[in-house]
Coordinates of C-alpha atoms in Angstrom, one line a residue:
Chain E
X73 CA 13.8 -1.4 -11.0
X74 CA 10.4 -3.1 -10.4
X75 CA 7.3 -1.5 -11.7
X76 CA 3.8 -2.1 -11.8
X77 CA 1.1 -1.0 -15.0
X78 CA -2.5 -0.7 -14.4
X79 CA -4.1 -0.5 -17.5
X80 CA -7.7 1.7 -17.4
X81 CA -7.8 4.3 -14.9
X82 CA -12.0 3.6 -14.4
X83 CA -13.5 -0.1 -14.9
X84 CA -17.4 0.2 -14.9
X85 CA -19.4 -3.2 -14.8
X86 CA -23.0 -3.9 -13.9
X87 CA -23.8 -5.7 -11.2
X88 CA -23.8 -9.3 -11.6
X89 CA -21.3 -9.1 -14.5
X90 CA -17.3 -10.5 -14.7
X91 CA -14.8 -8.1 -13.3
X92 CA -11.5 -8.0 -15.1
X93 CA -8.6 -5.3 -13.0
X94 CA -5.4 -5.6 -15.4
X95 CA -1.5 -5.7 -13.7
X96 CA 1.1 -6.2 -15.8
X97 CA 4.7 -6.1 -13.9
X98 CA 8.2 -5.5 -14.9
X99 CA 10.6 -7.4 -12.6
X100 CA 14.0 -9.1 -13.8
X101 CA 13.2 -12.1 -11.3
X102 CA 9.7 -13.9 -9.9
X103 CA 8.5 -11.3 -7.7
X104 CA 5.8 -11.6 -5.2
X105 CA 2.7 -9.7 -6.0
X106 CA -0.3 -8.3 -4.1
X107 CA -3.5 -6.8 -5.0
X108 CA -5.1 -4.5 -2.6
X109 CA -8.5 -2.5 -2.8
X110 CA -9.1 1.2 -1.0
X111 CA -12.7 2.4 0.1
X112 CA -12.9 5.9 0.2
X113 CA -11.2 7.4 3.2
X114 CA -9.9 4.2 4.3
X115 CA -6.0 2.7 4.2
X116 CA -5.7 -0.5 2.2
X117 CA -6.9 -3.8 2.6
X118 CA -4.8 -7.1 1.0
X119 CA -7.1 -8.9 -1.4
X120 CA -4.8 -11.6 -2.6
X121 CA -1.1 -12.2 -2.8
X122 CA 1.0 -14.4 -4.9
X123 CA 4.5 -15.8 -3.1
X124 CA 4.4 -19.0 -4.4
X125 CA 4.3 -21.5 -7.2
X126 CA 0.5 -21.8 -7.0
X127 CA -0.2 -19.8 -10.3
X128 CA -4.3 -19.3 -9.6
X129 CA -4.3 -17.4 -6.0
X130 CA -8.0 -17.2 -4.1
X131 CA -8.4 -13.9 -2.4
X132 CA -11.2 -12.7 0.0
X133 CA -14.6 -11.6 -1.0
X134 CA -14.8 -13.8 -4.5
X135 CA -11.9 -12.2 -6.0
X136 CA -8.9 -14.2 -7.5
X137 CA -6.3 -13.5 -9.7
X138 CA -3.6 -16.0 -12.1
X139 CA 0.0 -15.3 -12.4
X140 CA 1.1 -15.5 -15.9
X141 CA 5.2 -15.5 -16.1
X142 CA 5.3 -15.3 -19.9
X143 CA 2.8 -12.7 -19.8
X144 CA 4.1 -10.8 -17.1
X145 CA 0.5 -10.1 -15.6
X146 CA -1.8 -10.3 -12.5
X147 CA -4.9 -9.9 -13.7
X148 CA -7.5 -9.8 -10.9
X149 CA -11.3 -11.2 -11.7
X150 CA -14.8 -11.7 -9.7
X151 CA -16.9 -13.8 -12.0
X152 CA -19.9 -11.4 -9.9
X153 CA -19.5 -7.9 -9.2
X154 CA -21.8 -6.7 -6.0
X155 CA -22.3 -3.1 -5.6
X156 CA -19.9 -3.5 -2.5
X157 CA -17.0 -3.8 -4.7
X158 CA -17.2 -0.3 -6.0
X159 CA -13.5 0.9 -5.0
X160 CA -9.7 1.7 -5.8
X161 CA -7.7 -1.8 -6.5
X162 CA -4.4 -1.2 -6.2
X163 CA -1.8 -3.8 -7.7
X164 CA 1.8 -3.8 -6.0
X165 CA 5.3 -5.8 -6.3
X166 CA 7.8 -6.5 -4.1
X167 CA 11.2 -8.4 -4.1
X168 CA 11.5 -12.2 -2.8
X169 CA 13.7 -11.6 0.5
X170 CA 14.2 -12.6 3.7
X171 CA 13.0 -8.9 5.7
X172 CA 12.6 -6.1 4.1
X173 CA 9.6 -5.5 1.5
X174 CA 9.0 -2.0 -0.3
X175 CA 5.4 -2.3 -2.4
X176 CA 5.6 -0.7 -5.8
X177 CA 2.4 0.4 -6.4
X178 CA 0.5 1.0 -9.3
X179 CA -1.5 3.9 -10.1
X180 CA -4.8 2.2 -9.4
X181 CA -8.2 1.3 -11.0
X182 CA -11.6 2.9 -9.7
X183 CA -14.4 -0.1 -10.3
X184 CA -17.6 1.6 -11.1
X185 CA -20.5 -1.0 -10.5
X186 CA -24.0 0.3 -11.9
X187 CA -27.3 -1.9 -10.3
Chain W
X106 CA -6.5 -8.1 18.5
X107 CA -5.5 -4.7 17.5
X108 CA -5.3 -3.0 14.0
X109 CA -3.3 -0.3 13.0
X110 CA -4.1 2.9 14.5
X111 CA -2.7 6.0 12.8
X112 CA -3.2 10.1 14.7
X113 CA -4.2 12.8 14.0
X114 CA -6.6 11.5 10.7
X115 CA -6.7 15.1 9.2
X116 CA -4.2 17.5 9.7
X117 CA -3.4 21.3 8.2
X118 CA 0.1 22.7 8.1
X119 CA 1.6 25.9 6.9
X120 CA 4.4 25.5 4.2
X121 CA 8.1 25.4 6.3
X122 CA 6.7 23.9 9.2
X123 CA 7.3 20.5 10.7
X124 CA 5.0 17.8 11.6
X125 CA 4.6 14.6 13.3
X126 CA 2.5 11.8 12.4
X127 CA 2.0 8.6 14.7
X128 CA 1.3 5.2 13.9
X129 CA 0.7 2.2 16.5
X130 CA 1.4 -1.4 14.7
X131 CA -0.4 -4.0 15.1
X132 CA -0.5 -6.4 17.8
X133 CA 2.9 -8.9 17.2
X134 CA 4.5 -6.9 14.4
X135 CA 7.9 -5.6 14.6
X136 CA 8.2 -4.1 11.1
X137 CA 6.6 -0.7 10.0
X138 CA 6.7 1.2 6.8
X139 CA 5.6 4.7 5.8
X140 CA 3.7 5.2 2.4
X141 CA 2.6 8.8 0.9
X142 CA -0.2 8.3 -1.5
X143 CA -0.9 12.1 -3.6
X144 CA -4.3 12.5 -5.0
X145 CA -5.4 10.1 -7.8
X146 CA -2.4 8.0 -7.0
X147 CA -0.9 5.1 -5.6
X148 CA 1.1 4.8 -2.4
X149 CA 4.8 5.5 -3.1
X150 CA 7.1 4.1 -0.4
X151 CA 9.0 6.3 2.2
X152 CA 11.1 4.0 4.9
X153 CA 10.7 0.9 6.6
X154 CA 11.7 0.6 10.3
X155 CA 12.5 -2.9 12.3
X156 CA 13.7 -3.4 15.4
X157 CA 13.9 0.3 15.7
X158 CA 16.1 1.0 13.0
X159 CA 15.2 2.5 9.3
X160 CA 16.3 -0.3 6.8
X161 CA 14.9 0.3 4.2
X162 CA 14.3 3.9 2.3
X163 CA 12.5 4.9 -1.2
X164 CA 13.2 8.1 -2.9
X165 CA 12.4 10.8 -0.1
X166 CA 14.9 13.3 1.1
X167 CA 16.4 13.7 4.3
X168 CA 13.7 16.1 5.8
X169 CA 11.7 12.7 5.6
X170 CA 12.5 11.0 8.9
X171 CA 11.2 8.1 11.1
X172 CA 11.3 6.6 14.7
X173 CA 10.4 3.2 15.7
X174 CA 9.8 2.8 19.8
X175 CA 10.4 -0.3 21.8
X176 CA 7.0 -1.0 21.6
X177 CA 7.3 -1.4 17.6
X178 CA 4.9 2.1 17.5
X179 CA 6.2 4.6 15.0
X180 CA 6.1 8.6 13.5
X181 CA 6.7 10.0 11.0
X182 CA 8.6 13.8 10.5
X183 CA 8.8 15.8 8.0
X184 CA 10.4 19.2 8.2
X185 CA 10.4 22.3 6.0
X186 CA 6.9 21.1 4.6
X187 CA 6.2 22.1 0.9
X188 CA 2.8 22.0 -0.8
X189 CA 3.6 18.8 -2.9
X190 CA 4.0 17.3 0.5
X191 CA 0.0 17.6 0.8
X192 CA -0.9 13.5 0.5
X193 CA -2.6 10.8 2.3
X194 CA 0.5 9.6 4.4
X195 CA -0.2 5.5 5.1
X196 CA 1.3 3.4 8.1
X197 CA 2.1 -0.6 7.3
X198 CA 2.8 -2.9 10.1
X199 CA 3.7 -6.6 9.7
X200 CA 5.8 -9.6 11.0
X201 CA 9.0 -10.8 10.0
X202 CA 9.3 -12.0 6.5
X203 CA 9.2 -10.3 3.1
X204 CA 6.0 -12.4 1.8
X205 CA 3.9 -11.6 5.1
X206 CA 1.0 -8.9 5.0
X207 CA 1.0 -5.8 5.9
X208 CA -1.5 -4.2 7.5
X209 CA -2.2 -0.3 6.8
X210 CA -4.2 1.9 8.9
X211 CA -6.5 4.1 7.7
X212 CA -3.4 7.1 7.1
X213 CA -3.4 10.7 7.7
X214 CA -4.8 13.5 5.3
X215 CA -2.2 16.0 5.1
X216 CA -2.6 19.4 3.9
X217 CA 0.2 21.7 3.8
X218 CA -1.1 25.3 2.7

């Protein structure tokens, strides 16, 4: 079964400084993989997602993320974090198919940003 | 063009009723999926629906059930609620294809007391 870990519960980063999310996922073939970010009250919104061979995936509002198949990760990076980032990032998986997709979320990472 | 519109956004039930939540896709979508996400965690998958028909189900029991309407719109059911069924319940709506987005709306705060 697919699965997703996102290691640290709570990132804090100044503003101005390098954000790092970590996604790791278990998947027994190249899956395609998403990362999505939560405001408070609000449903999600898709940062970034990865279906392709294109390793280094841009995303919107600065963020990208590199898909590492030996390393089984996602990682997701701003080289600039803006107090407007402050949020839930949620990394998710999903088979390659034709129709049907089921996200497999993880359990999320709260990004604290401090001026 | 449209998002994805989700009613009511807060709603209080007693435990063993039943409720209905709504869900209008997205302008051009024929797919829709139901997510619950608990407090402090992340959306677990319920059903998908396309062309009006569930094909696709995570790890929910019956008393979970779905429509999908002609005009792609959806609900969601649950009977005999039960206080772990207190979540954030998410609607996703998005074209044909398994590496298309899906659009969520902003989901319905359920709290069964």
């Amino acid at each position: 079964a697919q699965s997703v870990t996102q290691l640290g519960s709570h990132v804090s980063v100044s503003e101005g400084a390098l954000v790092l999310l970590r996604c790791n996922y278990s998947s027994s073939v190249p899956p395609y993989l998403f990362w999505y970010v939560q405001y408070p009250n609000q449903g999600l919104q898709l940062l970034l997602k990865y279906t392709s061979a294109a390793t280094l995936v841009k995303g919107i509002n600065g963020f990208e993320a590199e898909f590492k198949k030996s390393e089984t990760s996602f990682h997701l990076t701003k080289p600039s974090a803006h107090m407007s980032d402050a949020a839930e990032y949620f990394c998710a998986v999903s088979d390659r198919g034709t129709g049907f997709q089921k996200l497999v979320f993880g359990t999320g990472t709260r990004l604290l940003v401090s001026p | 063009e449209t998002g994805v519109t989700q009613s009511p956004t807060h709603l209080i039930k007693t435990r063993g009723q039943q409720v209905t939540l709504r869900c209008s896709s997205q302008s051009g979508h024929n797919t829709v999926s139901w997510y619950q996400q608990a407090l402090g965690q992340g959306p677990q998958f319920i059903f998908q629906y396309y062309r009006e028909e569930e094909n696709g189900r995570g790890n929910f029991p019956p008393r979970f059930s779905g429509l999908q309407f002609p005009n792609y719109s959806s609900e969601l059911n649950v009977n005999a609620l039960e206080l772990d069924d207190s979540a954030l319940y998410l609607c996703a709506s998005r074209s044909t294809g398994g590496d298309t987005e899906a659009f969520f709306g902003q989901g319905t705060r359920l709290t069964v007391v």
